[in-house]
PDB file of C-alpha atoms in Angstrom:
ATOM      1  CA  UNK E   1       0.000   0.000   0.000  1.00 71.00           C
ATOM      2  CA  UNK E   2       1.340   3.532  -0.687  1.00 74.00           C
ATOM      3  CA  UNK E   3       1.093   6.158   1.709  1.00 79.00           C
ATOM      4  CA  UNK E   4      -1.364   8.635  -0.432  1.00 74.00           C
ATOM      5  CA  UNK E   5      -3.688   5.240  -0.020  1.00 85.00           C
ATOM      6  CA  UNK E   6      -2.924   4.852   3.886  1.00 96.00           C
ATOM      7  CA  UNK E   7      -5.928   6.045   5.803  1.00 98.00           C
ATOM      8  CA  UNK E   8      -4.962   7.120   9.483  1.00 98.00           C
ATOM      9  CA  UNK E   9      -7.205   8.022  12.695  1.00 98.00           C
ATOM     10  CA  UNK E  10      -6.589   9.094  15.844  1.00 98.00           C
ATOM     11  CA  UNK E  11      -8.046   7.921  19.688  1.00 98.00           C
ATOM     12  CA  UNK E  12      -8.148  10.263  22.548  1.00 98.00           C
ATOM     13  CA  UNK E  13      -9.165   9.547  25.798  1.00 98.00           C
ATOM     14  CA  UNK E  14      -9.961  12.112  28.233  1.00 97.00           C
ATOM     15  CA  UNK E  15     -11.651  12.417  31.459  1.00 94.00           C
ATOM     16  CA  UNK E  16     -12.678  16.066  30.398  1.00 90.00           C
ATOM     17  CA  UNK E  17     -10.790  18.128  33.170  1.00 91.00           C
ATOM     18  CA  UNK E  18      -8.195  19.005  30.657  1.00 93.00           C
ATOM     19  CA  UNK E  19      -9.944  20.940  27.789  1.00 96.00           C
ATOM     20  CA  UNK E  20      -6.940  23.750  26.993  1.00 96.00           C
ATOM     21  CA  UNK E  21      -4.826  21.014  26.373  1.00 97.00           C
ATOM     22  CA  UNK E  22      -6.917  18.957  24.346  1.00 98.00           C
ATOM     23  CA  UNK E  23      -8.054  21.624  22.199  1.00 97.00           C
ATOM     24  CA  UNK E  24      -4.334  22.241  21.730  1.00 98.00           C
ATOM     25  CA  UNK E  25      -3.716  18.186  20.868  1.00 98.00           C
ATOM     26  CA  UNK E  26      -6.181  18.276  18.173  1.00 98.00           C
ATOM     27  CA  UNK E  27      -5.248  21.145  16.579  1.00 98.00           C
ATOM     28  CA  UNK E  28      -1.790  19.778  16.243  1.00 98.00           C
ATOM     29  CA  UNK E  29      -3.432  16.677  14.416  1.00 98.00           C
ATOM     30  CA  UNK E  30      -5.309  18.879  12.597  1.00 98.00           C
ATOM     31  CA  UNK E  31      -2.379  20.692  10.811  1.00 98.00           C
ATOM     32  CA  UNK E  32      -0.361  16.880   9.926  1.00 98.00           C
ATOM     33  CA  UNK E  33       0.911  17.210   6.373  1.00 97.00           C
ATOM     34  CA  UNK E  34      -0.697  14.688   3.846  1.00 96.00           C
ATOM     35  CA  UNK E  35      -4.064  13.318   4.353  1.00 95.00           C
ATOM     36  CA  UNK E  36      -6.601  14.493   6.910  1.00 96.00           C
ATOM     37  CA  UNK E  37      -6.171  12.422  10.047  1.00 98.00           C
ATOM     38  CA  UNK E  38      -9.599  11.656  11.746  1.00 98.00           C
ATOM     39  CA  UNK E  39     -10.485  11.526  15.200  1.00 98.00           C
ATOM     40  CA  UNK E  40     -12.408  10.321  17.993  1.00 98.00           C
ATOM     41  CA  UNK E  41     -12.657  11.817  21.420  1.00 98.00           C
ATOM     42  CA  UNK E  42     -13.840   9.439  23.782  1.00 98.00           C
ATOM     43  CA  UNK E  43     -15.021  11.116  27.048  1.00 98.00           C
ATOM     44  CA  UNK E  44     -14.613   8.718  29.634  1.00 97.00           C
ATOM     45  CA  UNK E  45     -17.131   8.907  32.769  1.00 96.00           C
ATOM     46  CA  UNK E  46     -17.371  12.718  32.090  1.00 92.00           C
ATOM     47  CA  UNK E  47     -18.647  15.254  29.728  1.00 94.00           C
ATOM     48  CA  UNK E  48     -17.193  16.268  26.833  1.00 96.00           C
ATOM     49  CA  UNK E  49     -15.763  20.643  26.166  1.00 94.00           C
ATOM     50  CA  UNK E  50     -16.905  21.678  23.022  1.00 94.00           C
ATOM     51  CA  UNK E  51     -14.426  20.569  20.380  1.00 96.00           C
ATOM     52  CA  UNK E  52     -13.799  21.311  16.575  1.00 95.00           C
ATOM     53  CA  UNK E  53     -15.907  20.825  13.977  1.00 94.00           C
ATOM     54  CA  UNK E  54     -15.736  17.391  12.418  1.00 95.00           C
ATOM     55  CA  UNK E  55     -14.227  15.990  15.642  1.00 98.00           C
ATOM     56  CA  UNK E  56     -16.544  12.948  16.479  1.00 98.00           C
ATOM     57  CA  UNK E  57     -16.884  12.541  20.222  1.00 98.00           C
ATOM     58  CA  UNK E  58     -18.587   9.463  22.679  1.00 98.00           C
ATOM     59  CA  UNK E  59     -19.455  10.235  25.871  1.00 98.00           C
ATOM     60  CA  UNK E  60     -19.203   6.732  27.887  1.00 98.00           C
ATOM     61  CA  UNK E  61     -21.551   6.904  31.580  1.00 97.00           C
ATOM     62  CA  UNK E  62     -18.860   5.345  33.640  1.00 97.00           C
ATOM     63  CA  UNK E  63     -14.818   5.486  33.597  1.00 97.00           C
ATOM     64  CA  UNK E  64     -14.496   2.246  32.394  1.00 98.00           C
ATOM     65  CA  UNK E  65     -10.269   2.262  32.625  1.00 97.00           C
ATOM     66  CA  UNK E  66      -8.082   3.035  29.918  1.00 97.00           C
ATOM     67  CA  UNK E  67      -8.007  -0.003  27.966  1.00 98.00           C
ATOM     68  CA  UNK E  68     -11.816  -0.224  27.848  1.00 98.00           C
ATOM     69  CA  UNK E  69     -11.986   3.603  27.115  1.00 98.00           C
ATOM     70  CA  UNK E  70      -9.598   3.382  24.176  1.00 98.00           C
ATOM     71  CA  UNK E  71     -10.753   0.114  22.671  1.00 98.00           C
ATOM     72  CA  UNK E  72     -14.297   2.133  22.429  1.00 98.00           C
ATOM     73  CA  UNK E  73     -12.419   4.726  20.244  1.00 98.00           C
ATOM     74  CA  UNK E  74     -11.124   1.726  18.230  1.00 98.00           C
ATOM     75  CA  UNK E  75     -14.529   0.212  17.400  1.00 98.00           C
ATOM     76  CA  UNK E  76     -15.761   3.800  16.484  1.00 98.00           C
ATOM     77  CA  UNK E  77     -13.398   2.935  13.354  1.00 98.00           C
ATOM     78  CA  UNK E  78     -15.804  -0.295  12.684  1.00 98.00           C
ATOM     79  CA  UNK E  79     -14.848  -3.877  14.250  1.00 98.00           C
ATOM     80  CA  UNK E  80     -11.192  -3.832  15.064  1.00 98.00           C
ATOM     81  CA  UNK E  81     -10.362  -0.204  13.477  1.00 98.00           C
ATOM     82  CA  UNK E  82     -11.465  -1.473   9.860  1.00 98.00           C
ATOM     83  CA  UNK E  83     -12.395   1.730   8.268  1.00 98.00           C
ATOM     84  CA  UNK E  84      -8.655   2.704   8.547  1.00 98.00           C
ATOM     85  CA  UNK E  85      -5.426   1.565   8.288  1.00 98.00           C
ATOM     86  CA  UNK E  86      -3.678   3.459  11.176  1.00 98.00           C
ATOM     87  CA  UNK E  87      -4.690   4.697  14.660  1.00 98.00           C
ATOM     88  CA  UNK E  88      -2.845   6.745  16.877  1.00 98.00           C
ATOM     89  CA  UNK E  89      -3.211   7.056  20.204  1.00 98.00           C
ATOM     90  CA  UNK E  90      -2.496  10.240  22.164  1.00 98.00           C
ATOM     91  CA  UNK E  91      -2.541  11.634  25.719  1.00 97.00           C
ATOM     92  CA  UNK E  92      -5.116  14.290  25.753  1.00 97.00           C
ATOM     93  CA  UNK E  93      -2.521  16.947  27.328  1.00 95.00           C
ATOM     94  CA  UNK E  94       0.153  15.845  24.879  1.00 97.00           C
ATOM     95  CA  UNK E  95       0.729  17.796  21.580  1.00 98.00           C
ATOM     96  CA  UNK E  96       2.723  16.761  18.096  1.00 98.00           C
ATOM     97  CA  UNK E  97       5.170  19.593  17.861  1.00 98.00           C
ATOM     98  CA  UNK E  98       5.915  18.502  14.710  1.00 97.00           C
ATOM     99  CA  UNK E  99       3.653  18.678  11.465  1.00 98.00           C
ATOM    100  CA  UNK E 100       5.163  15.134   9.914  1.00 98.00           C
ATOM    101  CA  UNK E 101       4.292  12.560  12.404  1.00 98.00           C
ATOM    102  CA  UNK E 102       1.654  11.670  10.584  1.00 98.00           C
ATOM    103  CA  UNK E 103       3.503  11.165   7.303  1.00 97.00           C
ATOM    104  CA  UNK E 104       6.249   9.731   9.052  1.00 98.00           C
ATOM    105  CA  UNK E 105       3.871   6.799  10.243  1.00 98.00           C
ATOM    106  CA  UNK E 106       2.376   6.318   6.936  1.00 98.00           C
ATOM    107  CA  UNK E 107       6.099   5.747   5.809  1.00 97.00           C
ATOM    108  CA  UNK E 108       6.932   3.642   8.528  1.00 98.00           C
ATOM    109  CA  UNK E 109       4.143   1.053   8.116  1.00 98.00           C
ATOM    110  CA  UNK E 110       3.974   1.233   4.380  1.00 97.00           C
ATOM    111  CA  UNK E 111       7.830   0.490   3.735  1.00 97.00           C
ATOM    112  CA  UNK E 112       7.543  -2.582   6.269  1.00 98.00           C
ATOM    113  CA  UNK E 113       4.765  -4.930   6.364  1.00 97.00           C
ATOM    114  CA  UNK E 114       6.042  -6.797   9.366  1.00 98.00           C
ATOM    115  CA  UNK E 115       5.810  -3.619  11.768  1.00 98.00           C
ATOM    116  CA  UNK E 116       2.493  -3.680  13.990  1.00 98.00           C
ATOM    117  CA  UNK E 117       2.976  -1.061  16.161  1.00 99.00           C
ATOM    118  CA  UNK E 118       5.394   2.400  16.584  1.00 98.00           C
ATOM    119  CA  UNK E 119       6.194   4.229  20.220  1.00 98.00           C
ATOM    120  CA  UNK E 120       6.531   8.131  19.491  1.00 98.00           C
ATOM    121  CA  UNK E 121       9.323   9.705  22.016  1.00 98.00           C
ATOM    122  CA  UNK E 122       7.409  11.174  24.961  1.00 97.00           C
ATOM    123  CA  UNK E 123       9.375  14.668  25.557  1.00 97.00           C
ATOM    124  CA  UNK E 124       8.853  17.585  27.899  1.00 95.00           C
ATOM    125  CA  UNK E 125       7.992  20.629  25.689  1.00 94.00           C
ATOM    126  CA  UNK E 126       9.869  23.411  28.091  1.00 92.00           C
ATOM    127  CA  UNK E 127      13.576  21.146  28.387  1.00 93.00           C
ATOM    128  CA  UNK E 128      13.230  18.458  25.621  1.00 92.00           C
ATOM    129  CA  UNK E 129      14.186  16.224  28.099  1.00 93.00           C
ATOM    130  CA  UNK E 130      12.684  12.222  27.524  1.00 95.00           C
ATOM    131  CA  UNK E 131      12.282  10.299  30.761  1.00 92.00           C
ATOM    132  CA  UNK E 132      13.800   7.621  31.326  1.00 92.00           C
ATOM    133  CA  UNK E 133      10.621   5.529  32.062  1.00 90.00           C
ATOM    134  CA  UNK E 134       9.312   6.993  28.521  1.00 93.00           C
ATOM    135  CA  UNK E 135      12.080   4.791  26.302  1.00 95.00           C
ATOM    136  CA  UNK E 136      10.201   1.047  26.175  1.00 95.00           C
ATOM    137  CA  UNK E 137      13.626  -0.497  26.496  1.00 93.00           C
ATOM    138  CA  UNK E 138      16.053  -1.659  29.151  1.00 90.00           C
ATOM    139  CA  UNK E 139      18.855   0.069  27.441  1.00 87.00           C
ATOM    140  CA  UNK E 140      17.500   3.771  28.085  1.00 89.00           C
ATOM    141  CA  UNK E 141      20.068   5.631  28.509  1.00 90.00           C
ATOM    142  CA  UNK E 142      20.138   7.339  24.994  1.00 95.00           C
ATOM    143  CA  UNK E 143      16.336   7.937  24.328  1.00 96.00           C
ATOM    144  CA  UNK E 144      17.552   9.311  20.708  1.00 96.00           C
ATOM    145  CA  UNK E 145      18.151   6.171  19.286  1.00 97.00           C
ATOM    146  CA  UNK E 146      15.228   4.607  17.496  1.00 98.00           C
ATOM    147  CA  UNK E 147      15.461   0.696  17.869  1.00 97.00           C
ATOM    148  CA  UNK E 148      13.151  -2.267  17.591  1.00 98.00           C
ATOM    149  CA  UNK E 149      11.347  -2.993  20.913  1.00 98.00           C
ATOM    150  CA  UNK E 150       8.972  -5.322  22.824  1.00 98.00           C
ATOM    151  CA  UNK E 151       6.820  -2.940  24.282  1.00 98.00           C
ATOM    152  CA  UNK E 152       4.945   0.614  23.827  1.00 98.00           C
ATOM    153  CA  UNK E 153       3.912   3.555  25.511  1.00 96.00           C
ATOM    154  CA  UNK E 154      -0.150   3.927  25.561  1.00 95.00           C
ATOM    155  CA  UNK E 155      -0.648   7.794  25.239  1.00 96.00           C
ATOM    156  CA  UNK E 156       1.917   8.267  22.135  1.00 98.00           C
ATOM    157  CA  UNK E 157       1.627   5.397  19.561  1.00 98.00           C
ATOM    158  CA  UNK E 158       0.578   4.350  16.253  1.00 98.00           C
ATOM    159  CA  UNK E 159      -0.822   0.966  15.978  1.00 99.00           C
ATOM    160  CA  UNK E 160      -1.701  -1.043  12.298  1.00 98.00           C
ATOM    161  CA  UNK E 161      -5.525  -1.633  13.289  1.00 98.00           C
ATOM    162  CA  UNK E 162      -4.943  -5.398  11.415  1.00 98.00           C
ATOM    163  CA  UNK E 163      -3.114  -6.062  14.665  1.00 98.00           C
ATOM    164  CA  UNK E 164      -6.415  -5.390  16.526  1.00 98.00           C
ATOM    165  CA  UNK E 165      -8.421  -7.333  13.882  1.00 98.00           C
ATOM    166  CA  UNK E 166      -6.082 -10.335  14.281  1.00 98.00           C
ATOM    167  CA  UNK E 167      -4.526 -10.736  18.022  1.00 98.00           C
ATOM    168  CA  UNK E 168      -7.744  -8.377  19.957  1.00 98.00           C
ATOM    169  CA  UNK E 169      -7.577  -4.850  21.802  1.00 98.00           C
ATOM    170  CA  UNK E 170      -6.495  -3.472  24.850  1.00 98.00           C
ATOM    171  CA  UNK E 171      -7.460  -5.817  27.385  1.00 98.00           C
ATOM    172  CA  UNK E 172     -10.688  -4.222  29.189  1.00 98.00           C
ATOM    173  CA  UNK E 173     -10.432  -5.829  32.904  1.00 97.00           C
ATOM    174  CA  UNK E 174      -7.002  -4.255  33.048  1.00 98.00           C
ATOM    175  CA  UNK E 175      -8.310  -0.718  33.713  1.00 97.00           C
ATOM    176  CA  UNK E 176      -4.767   0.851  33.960  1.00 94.00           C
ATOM    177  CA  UNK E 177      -1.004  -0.409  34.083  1.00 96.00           C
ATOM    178  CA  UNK E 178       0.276  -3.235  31.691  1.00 97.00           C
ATOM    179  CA  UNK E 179      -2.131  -3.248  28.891  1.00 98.00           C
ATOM    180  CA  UNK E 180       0.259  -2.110  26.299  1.00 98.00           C
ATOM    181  CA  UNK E 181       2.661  -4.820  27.268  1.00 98.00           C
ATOM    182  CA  UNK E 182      -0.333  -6.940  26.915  1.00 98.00           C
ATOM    183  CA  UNK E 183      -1.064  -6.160  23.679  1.00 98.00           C
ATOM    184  CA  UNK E 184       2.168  -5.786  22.545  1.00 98.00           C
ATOM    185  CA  UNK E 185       3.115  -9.406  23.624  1.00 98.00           C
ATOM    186  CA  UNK E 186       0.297 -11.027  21.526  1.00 98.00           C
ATOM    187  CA  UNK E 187       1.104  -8.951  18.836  1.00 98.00           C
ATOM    188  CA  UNK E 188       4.607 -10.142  18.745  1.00 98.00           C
ATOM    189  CA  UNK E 189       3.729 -13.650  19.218  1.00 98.00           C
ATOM    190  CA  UNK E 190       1.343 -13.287  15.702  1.00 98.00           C
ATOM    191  CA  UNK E 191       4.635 -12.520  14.170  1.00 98.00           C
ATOM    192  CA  UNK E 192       4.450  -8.303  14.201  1.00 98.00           C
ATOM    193  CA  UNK E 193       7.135  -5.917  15.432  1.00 98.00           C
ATOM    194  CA  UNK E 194       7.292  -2.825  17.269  1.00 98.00           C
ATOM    195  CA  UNK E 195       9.357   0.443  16.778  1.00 98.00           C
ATOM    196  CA  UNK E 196      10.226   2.990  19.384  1.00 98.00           C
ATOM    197  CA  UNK E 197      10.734   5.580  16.791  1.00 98.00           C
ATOM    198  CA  UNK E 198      12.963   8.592  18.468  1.00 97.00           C
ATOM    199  CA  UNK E 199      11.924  10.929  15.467  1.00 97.00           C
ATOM    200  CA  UNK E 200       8.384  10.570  16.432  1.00 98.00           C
ATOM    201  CA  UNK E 201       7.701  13.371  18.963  1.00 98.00           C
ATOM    202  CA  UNK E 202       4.952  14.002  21.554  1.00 98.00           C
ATOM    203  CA  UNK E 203       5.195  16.653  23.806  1.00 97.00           C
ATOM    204  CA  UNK E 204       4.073  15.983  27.235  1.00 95.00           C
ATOM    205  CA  UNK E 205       4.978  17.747  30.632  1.00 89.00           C
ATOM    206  CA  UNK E 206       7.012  15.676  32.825  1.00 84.00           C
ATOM    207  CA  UNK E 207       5.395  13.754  35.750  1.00 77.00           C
ATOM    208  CA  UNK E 208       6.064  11.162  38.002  1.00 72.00           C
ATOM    209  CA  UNK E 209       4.348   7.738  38.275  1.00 67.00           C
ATOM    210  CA  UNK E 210       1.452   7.921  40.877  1.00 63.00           C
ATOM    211  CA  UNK E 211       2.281   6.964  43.972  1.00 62.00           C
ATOM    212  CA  UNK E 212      -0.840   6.274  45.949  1.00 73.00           C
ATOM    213  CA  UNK E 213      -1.891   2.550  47.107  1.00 81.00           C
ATOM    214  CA  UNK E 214      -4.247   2.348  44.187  1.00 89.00           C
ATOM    215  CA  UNK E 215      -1.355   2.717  41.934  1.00 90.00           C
ATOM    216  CA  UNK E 216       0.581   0.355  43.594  1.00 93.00           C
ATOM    217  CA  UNK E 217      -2.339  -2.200  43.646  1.00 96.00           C
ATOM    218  CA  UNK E 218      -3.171  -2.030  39.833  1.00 96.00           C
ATOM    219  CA  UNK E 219       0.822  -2.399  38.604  1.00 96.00           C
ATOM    220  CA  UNK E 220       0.872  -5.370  40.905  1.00 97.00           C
ATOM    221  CA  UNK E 221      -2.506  -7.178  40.039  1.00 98.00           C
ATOM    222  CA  UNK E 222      -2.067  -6.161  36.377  1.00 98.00           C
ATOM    223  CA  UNK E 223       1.622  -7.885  36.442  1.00 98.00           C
ATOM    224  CA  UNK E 224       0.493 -10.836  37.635  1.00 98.00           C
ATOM    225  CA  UNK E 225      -2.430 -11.159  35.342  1.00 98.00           C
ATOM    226  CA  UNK E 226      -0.166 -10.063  32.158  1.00 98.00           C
ATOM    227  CA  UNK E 227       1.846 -13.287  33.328  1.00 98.00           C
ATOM    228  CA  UNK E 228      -0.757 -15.794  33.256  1.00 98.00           C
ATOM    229  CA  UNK E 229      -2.681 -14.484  30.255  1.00 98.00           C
ATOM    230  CA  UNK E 230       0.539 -14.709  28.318  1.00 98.00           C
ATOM    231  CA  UNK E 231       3.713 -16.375  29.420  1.00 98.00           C
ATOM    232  CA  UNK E 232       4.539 -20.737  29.474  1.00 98.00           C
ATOM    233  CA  UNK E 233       3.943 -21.680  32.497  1.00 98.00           C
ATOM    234  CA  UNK E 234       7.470 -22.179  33.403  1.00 98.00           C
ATOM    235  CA  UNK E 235       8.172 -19.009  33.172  1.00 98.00           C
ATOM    236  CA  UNK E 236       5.070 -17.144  35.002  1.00 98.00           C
ATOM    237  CA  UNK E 237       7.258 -17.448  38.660  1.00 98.00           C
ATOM    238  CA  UNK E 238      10.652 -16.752  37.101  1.00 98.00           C
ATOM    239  CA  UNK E 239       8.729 -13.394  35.874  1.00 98.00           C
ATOM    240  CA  UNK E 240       6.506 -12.756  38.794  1.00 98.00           C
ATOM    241  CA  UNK E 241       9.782 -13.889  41.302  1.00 97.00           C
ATOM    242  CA  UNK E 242      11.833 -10.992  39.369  1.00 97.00           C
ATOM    243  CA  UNK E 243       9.250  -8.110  39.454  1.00 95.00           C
ATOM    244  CA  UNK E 244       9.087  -9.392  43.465  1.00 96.00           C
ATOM    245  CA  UNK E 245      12.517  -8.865  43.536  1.00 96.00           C
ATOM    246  CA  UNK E 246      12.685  -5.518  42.480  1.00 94.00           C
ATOM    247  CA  UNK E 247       9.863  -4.239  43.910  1.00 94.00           C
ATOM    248  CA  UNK E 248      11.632  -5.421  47.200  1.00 95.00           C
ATOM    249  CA  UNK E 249      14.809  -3.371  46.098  1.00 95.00           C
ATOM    250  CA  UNK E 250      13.264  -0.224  45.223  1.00 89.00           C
ATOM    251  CA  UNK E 251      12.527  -0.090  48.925  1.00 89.00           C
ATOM    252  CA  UNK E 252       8.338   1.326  49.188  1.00 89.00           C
ATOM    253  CA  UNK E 253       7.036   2.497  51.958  1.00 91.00           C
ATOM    254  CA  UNK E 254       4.953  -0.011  54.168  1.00 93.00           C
ATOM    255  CA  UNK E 255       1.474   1.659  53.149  1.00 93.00           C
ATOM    256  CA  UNK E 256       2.909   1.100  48.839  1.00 92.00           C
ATOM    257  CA  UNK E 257       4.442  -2.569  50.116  1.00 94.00           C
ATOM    258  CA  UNK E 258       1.089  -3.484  51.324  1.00 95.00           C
ATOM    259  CA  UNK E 259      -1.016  -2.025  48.626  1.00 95.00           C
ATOM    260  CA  UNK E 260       1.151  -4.273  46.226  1.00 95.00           C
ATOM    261  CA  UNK E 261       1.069  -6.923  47.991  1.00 96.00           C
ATOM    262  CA  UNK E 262      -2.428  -6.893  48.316  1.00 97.00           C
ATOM    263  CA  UNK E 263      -2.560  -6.390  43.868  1.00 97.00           C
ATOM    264  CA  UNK E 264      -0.161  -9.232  43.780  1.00 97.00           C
ATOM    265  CA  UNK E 265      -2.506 -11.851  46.257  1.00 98.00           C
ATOM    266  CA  UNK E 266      -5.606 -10.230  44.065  1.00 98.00           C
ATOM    267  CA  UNK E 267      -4.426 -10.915  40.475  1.00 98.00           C
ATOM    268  CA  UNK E 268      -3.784 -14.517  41.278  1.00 98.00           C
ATOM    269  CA  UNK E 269      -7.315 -14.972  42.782  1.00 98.00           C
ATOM    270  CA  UNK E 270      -9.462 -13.403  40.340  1.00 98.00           C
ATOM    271  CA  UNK E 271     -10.270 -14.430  36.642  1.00 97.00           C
ATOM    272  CA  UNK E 272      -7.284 -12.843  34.542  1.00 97.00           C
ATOM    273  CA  UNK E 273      -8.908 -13.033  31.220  1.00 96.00           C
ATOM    274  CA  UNK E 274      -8.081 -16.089  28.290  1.00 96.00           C
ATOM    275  CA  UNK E 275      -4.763 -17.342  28.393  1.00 97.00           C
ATOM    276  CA  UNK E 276      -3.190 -17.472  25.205  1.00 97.00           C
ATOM    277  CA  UNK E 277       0.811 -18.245  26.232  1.00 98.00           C
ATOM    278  CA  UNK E 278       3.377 -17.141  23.884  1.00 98.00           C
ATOM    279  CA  UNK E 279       5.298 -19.432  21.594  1.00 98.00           C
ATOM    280  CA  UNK E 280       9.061 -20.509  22.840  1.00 98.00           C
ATOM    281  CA  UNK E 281       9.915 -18.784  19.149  1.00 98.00           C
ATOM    282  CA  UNK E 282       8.577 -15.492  20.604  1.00 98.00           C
ATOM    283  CA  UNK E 283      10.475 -15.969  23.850  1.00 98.00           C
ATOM    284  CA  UNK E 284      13.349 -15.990  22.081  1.00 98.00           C
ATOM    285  CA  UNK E 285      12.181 -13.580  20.037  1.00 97.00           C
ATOM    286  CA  UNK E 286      12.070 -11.258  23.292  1.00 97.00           C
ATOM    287  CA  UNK E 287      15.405 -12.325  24.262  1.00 97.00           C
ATOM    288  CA  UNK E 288      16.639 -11.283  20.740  1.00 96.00           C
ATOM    289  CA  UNK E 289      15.429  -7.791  21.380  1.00 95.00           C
ATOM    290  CA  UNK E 290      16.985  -7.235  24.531  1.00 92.00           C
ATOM    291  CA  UNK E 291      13.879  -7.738  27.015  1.00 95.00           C
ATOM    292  CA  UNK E 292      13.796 -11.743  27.731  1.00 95.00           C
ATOM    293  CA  UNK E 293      10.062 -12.229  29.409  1.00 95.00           C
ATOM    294  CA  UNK E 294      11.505 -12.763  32.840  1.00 92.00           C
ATOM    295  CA  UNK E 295      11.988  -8.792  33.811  1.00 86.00           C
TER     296      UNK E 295
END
């Protein structure tokens, strides 16, 4: 497919207490070069600012999570994204400095069939700096380099909506933390690969993770589940022993320690969703790439 032919859209969640920023988001997607991008807003739990013309919007009741809330924006492309061949993904305070991204992404996916997915470079818009935690690869050190990788970030990607059609969305029970690992582990086990793409720029004001127990109990249940849903069962306690590991070594406070704890006794309780464990050929696949499913 050629990129004139290459029809993009864009998701955006918001919870609506943001409406400066978002206006500012999709007038930056408004001015891409090449064709018009479109784009759903997807209010989730809350009402919905007025928004430019042509912008389609849903309004969901409920927050339903971010998963649930962006997988609604894919299906407002038809079942699985159909109607285009692209979606992006963006953080509704984020903004594309650039006016190529678009282009670039039509590039990227036309020139190689294999890639499924591509993580923009998250980058503060007063410093330039990238965080750390924003490059989806052990080896972060040099957030300029674009290189293959085995996982995304959720609120600055482009995503080939055959990969929904063929391996499912986000997964819904998730609600936050670990659904783009998620996906991006099926995705790579149906034989797709995944850019971070350095070149590929959202700006986004630097924060730090959350920090309350909530936060703590989600990344912990969510690990756990993302384990059994997807890894061989000999490798779902060398993964989950690791992450307790660390955890341990980052040294939390007794209120975070316990709200993890109580994630990680809760996501091997409840139902985690189907389990669909990865080939040994995409373990090693993993491994190839520099981020072996163990850590």
């Amino acid at each position: 497919m050629s990129t004139s032919d290459m029809k993009l859209g864009a998701v955006v969640l918001t919870m609506g207490n943001r409406p400066e920023e978002l206006r500012a988001l999709l007038d930056s997607v408004a001015k891409q070069d090449g064709g018009p991008v479109e784009v759903v807003v997807v209010g989730n739990g809350s009402p919905l600012p007025p928004l430019p013309e042509g912008v389609r919007t849903i309004e969901l009741p409920e927050n339903v999570g971010i998963p649930a809330g962006r997988n609604v924006g894919i299906e407002a492309f038809g079942p699985g994204g159909s109607d285009v061949d692209v979606l992006l993904f963006l953080d509704d305070d984020g903004l594309l400095p650039g006016t190529d991204t678009a282009e670039l992404c039509r590039q990227a996916f036309a020139a190689d069939p294999e890639l499924g997915i591509i993580s923009f470079r998250i980058a503060d818009p007063d410093t330039g700096v990238t965080q750390r935690r924003h490059v989806p690869r052990l080896r972060a050190s040099d957030p300029l380099r674009s290189s293959r990788v085995t996982t995304f970030l959720g609120g600055a990607n482009a995503v080939r909506t055959t990969v929904f059609q063929q391996v499912g969305g986000l997964p819904d029970d998730f609600f936050y933390a670990h659904e783009e690992t998620d996906l991006a582990w099926r995705a790579l086990d149906a034989g797709w690969m995944i850019d971070y793409r350095a070149d590929m720029v959202l700006h986004h004001p630097t924060t730090a993770p959350s920090r309350h127990a909530v936060y703590h109990r989600m990344v912990a249940r969510n690990r756990v589940w993302l384990a059994r849903r997807n890894l061989p069962a000999l490798l779902v306690p060398v993964y989950l022993g690791v992450w307790l590991l660390l955890t341990l070594a980052r040294r939390p406070s007794k209120t975070a320690l316990r709200a993890w704890f109580g994630g990680f006794r809760e996501g091997w309780k409840t139902p985690c969703g189907p389990r669909h464990p990865m080939k040994w050929r995409t373990v090693w696949r993993l491994t190839r790439l520099g981020r072996p499913p163990v850590i």
